[in-house]
Short mmCIF file of N, CA, C and O in Angstrom, two decimals:
data_model
loop_
_atom_site.label_atom_id
_atom_site.label_comp_id
_atom_site.label_asym_id
_atom_site.label_seq_id
_atom_site.Cartn_x
_atom_site.Cartn_y
_atom_site.Cartn_z
N MET A 13 34.42 77.12 88.14
CA MET A 13 34.47 75.92 87.38
C MET A 13 35.94 75.57 87.10
O MET A 13 36.73 76.39 86.73
N ARG A 14 36.25 74.29 87.27
CA ARG A 14 37.65 73.87 87.08
C ARG A 14 37.96 73.71 85.56
O ARG A 14 37.08 73.40 84.79
N PRO A 15 39.19 74.01 85.18
CA PRO A 15 39.51 73.80 83.71
C PRO A 15 39.50 72.38 83.32
O PRO A 15 39.80 71.54 84.11
N THR A 16 39.11 72.13 82.13
CA THR A 16 39.08 70.73 81.61
C THR A 16 39.92 70.64 80.34
O THR A 16 40.19 71.69 79.71
N CYS A 17 40.27 69.48 79.97
CA CYS A 17 41.09 69.22 78.79
C CYS A 17 40.14 68.70 77.70
O CYS A 17 39.66 67.55 77.79
N SER A 18 39.93 69.48 76.66
CA SER A 18 39.04 69.06 75.62
C SER A 18 39.68 68.09 74.66
O SER A 18 38.98 67.49 73.82
N ALA A 19 41.02 67.86 74.75
CA ALA A 19 41.68 66.96 73.84
C ALA A 19 41.43 65.49 74.21
O ALA A 19 41.57 64.62 73.41
N CYS A 20 41.08 65.24 75.48
CA CYS A 20 40.86 63.88 75.95
C CYS A 20 39.43 63.43 75.72
O CYS A 20 38.51 64.25 75.76
N ARG A 21 39.24 62.14 75.53
CA ARG A 21 37.95 61.57 75.35
C ARG A 21 37.75 60.44 76.36
O ARG A 21 38.49 59.51 76.28
N PRO A 22 36.86 60.53 77.29
CA PRO A 22 36.02 61.69 77.64
C PRO A 22 36.91 62.79 78.22
O PRO A 22 38.04 62.48 78.69
N PRO A 23 36.39 64.04 78.18
CA PRO A 23 37.23 65.15 78.72
C PRO A 23 37.70 64.89 80.15
O PRO A 23 36.93 64.41 80.97
N CYS A 24 38.94 65.27 80.40
CA CYS A 24 39.49 65.16 81.76
C CYS A 24 38.76 66.10 82.70
O CYS A 24 38.27 67.12 82.24
N HIS A 25 38.75 65.77 83.95
CA HIS A 25 38.12 66.64 84.96
C HIS A 25 39.09 67.73 85.37
O HIS A 25 38.69 68.80 85.88
N SER A 26 40.35 67.53 85.17
CA SER A 26 41.31 68.61 85.43
C SER A 26 42.48 68.46 84.49
O SER A 26 42.72 67.39 83.93
N LEU A 27 43.25 69.49 84.32
CA LEU A 27 44.42 69.40 83.43
C LEU A 27 45.50 68.45 83.96
O LEU A 27 46.26 67.96 83.27
N GLN A 28 45.48 68.18 85.26
CA GLN A 28 46.40 67.27 85.87
C GLN A 28 46.15 65.83 85.45
O GLN A 28 47.00 64.98 85.50
N ASP A 29 44.87 65.52 85.07
CA ASP A 29 44.51 64.16 84.66
C ASP A 29 44.90 63.88 83.18
O ASP A 29 44.65 62.76 82.74
N HIS A 30 45.41 64.87 82.45
CA HIS A 30 45.64 64.75 81.03
C HIS A 30 46.60 63.61 80.71
O HIS A 30 47.68 63.57 81.26
N LYS A 31 46.21 62.76 79.80
CA LYS A 31 47.10 61.72 79.24
C LYS A 31 46.99 61.74 77.76
O LYS A 31 45.90 62.06 77.23
N PRO A 32 48.02 61.39 77.00
CA PRO A 32 47.93 61.38 75.56
C PRO A 32 46.82 60.38 75.08
O PRO A 32 46.59 59.39 75.76
N ILE A 33 46.21 60.69 74.00
CA ILE A 33 45.07 59.90 73.52
C ILE A 33 45.51 58.47 73.26
O ILE A 33 44.75 57.50 73.56
N ASN A 34 46.71 58.20 72.78
CA ASN A 34 47.19 56.83 72.56
C ASN A 34 47.27 56.09 73.90
O ASN A 34 46.88 54.92 73.95
N GLN A 35 47.73 56.74 74.92
CA GLN A 35 47.81 56.05 76.25
C GLN A 35 46.38 55.77 76.78
O GLN A 35 46.16 54.71 77.31
N GLN A 36 45.48 56.70 76.56
CA GLN A 36 44.06 56.48 77.04
C GLN A 36 43.43 55.29 76.28
O GLN A 36 42.80 54.45 76.93
N LEU A 37 43.64 55.26 75.00
CA LEU A 37 43.03 54.15 74.24
C LEU A 37 43.70 52.74 74.62
O LEU A 37 43.02 51.80 74.75
N HIS A 38 45.03 52.76 74.83
CA HIS A 38 45.72 51.59 75.26
C HIS A 38 45.13 51.11 76.59
O HIS A 38 44.83 49.87 76.75
N GLU A 39 44.92 51.99 77.51
CA GLU A 39 44.40 51.65 78.80
C GLU A 39 42.93 51.14 78.68
O GLU A 39 42.59 50.17 79.36
N ARG A 40 42.17 51.74 77.83
CA ARG A 40 40.77 51.27 77.66
C ARG A 40 40.75 49.88 77.04
O ARG A 40 39.91 49.04 77.42
N LEU A 41 41.61 49.60 76.04
CA LEU A 41 41.67 48.28 75.46
C LEU A 41 42.10 47.24 76.49
O LEU A 41 41.48 46.16 76.58
N ARG A 42 43.09 47.53 77.27
CA ARG A 42 43.54 46.63 78.32
C ARG A 42 42.39 46.35 79.33
O ARG A 42 42.21 45.19 79.72
N GLU A 43 41.66 47.37 79.65
CA GLU A 43 40.58 47.22 80.64
C GLU A 43 39.46 46.34 80.04
O GLU A 43 38.88 45.51 80.75
N GLN A 44 39.18 46.50 78.77
CA GLN A 44 38.13 45.66 78.11
C GLN A 44 38.58 44.21 78.05
O GLN A 44 37.74 43.29 78.21
N ILE A 45 39.87 43.95 77.83
CA ILE A 45 40.35 42.62 77.84
C ILE A 45 40.29 42.05 79.26
O ILE A 45 39.89 40.92 79.50
N ARG A 46 40.73 42.85 80.19
CA ARG A 46 40.76 42.43 81.62
C ARG A 46 39.40 42.07 82.15
O ARG A 46 39.20 41.12 82.85
N THR A 47 38.33 42.84 81.74
CA THR A 47 37.01 42.61 82.19
C THR A 47 36.25 41.56 81.39
O THR A 47 35.13 41.21 81.73
N GLY A 48 36.85 41.09 80.30
CA GLY A 48 36.24 40.05 79.48
C GLY A 48 35.33 40.58 78.37
O GLY A 48 34.77 39.81 77.64
N ARG A 49 35.25 41.87 78.20
CA ARG A 49 34.48 42.39 77.11
C ARG A 49 35.12 42.08 75.79
O ARG A 49 34.42 41.87 74.79
N LEU A 50 36.48 42.04 75.75
CA LEU A 50 37.21 41.54 74.58
C LEU A 50 37.95 40.32 75.15
O LEU A 50 38.61 40.37 76.16
N LYS A 51 37.88 39.23 74.36
CA LYS A 51 38.52 38.02 74.79
C LYS A 51 39.95 37.96 74.36
O LYS A 51 40.30 38.23 73.18
N GLY A 52 40.86 37.65 75.26
CA GLY A 52 42.26 37.50 74.96
C GLY A 52 42.51 36.33 74.03
O GLY A 52 41.84 35.31 74.09
N GLY A 53 43.41 36.53 73.05
CA GLY A 53 43.71 35.48 72.13
C GLY A 53 42.77 35.39 70.93
O GLY A 53 43.01 34.54 70.04
N THR A 54 41.80 36.21 70.86
CA THR A 54 40.84 36.22 69.72
C THR A 54 41.13 37.42 68.86
O THR A 54 41.77 38.40 69.32
N ARG A 55 40.63 37.40 67.66
CA ARG A 55 40.80 38.52 66.76
C ARG A 55 40.00 39.73 67.24
O ARG A 55 38.86 39.57 67.65
N LEU A 56 40.64 40.91 67.14
CA LEU A 56 39.93 42.13 67.54
C LEU A 56 38.91 42.51 66.48
O LEU A 56 39.06 42.18 65.32
N PRO A 57 37.86 43.20 66.90
CA PRO A 57 36.95 43.77 65.92
C PRO A 57 37.65 44.77 65.01
O PRO A 57 38.79 45.20 65.29
N SER A 58 36.97 45.21 63.96
CA SER A 58 37.54 46.16 63.04
C SER A 58 37.86 47.47 63.76
O SER A 58 37.31 47.76 64.77
N VAL A 59 38.75 48.27 63.16
CA VAL A 59 39.11 49.57 63.74
C VAL A 59 37.87 50.42 63.81
O VAL A 59 37.65 51.11 64.82
N ARG A 60 37.01 50.38 62.84
CA ARG A 60 35.77 51.12 62.83
C ARG A 60 34.88 50.73 64.01
O ARG A 60 34.38 51.57 64.73
N ALA A 61 34.72 49.42 64.25
CA ALA A 61 33.90 48.96 65.35
C ALA A 61 34.48 49.35 66.66
O ALA A 61 33.81 49.76 67.60
N LEU A 62 35.84 49.17 66.80
CA LEU A 62 36.48 49.53 68.07
C LEU A 62 36.42 51.05 68.32
O LEU A 62 36.19 51.47 69.49
N SER A 63 36.58 51.86 67.24
CA SER A 63 36.53 53.30 67.46
C SER A 63 35.14 53.73 67.95
O SER A 63 35.03 54.63 68.80
N THR A 64 34.16 53.07 67.48
CA THR A 64 32.78 53.35 67.94
C THR A 64 32.57 52.92 69.35
O THR A 64 32.08 53.68 70.21
N ALA A 65 33.08 51.71 69.70
CA ALA A 65 32.92 51.22 71.07
C ALA A 65 33.71 52.04 72.10
O ALA A 65 33.26 52.19 73.20
N LEU A 66 34.88 52.56 71.65
CA LEU A 66 35.74 53.32 72.58
C LEU A 66 35.53 54.86 72.44
O LEU A 66 36.22 55.61 73.12
N ASN A 67 34.57 55.24 71.64
CA ASN A 67 34.26 56.64 71.45
C ASN A 67 35.57 57.43 71.04
O ASN A 67 35.94 58.37 71.67
N SER A 68 36.21 56.95 69.99
CA SER A 68 37.50 57.50 69.59
C SER A 68 37.52 57.67 68.09
O SER A 68 36.68 57.08 67.32
N GLU A 69 38.48 58.46 67.61
CA GLU A 69 38.72 58.58 66.21
C GLU A 69 39.44 57.31 65.72
O GLU A 69 40.14 56.65 66.51
N ARG A 70 39.34 57.00 64.45
CA ARG A 70 40.01 55.75 63.95
C ARG A 70 41.52 55.86 63.87
O ARG A 70 42.23 54.90 64.12
N PHE A 71 42.05 57.02 63.48
CA PHE A 71 43.55 57.15 63.24
C PHE A 71 44.32 56.86 64.50
O PHE A 71 45.25 56.05 64.43
N PRO A 72 44.02 57.46 65.66
CA PRO A 72 44.84 57.14 66.84
C PRO A 72 44.69 55.70 67.22
O PRO A 72 45.67 55.05 67.67
N LEU A 73 43.52 55.11 67.03
CA LEU A 73 43.31 53.74 67.45
C LEU A 73 44.07 52.83 66.48
O LEU A 73 44.80 51.90 66.97
N SER A 74 44.08 53.10 65.21
CA SER A 74 44.85 52.21 64.30
C SER A 74 46.34 52.35 64.54
O SER A 74 47.05 51.37 64.34
N SER A 75 46.82 53.52 64.98
CA SER A 75 48.23 53.63 65.23
C SER A 75 48.73 52.81 66.43
O SER A 75 49.80 52.35 66.44
N ILE A 76 47.85 52.65 67.44
CA ILE A 76 48.27 51.82 68.63
C ILE A 76 48.10 50.33 68.34
O ILE A 76 48.70 49.57 69.04
N LEU A 77 47.34 49.99 67.33
CA LEU A 77 47.15 48.56 67.03
C LEU A 77 48.26 48.01 66.16
O LEU A 77 48.35 46.82 65.96
N ARG A 78 49.11 48.86 65.60
CA ARG A 78 50.19 48.40 64.68
C ARG A 78 51.25 47.69 65.49
O ARG A 78 51.58 47.84 66.55
#
């Protein structure tokens, strides 16, 4: 079995895939805007709603939104 990184959400398939949680969340938000799930130029949902949608803790998410 290959080692995985339990710090990432979802867990990385290998330790080489590891990225900081802030970078992962930033990439997920950009992807949701790019795909139209979040509309550019509109107000974002609450941190609580976004953390649920992105399967993340609220603190790292609120820190990247500042």
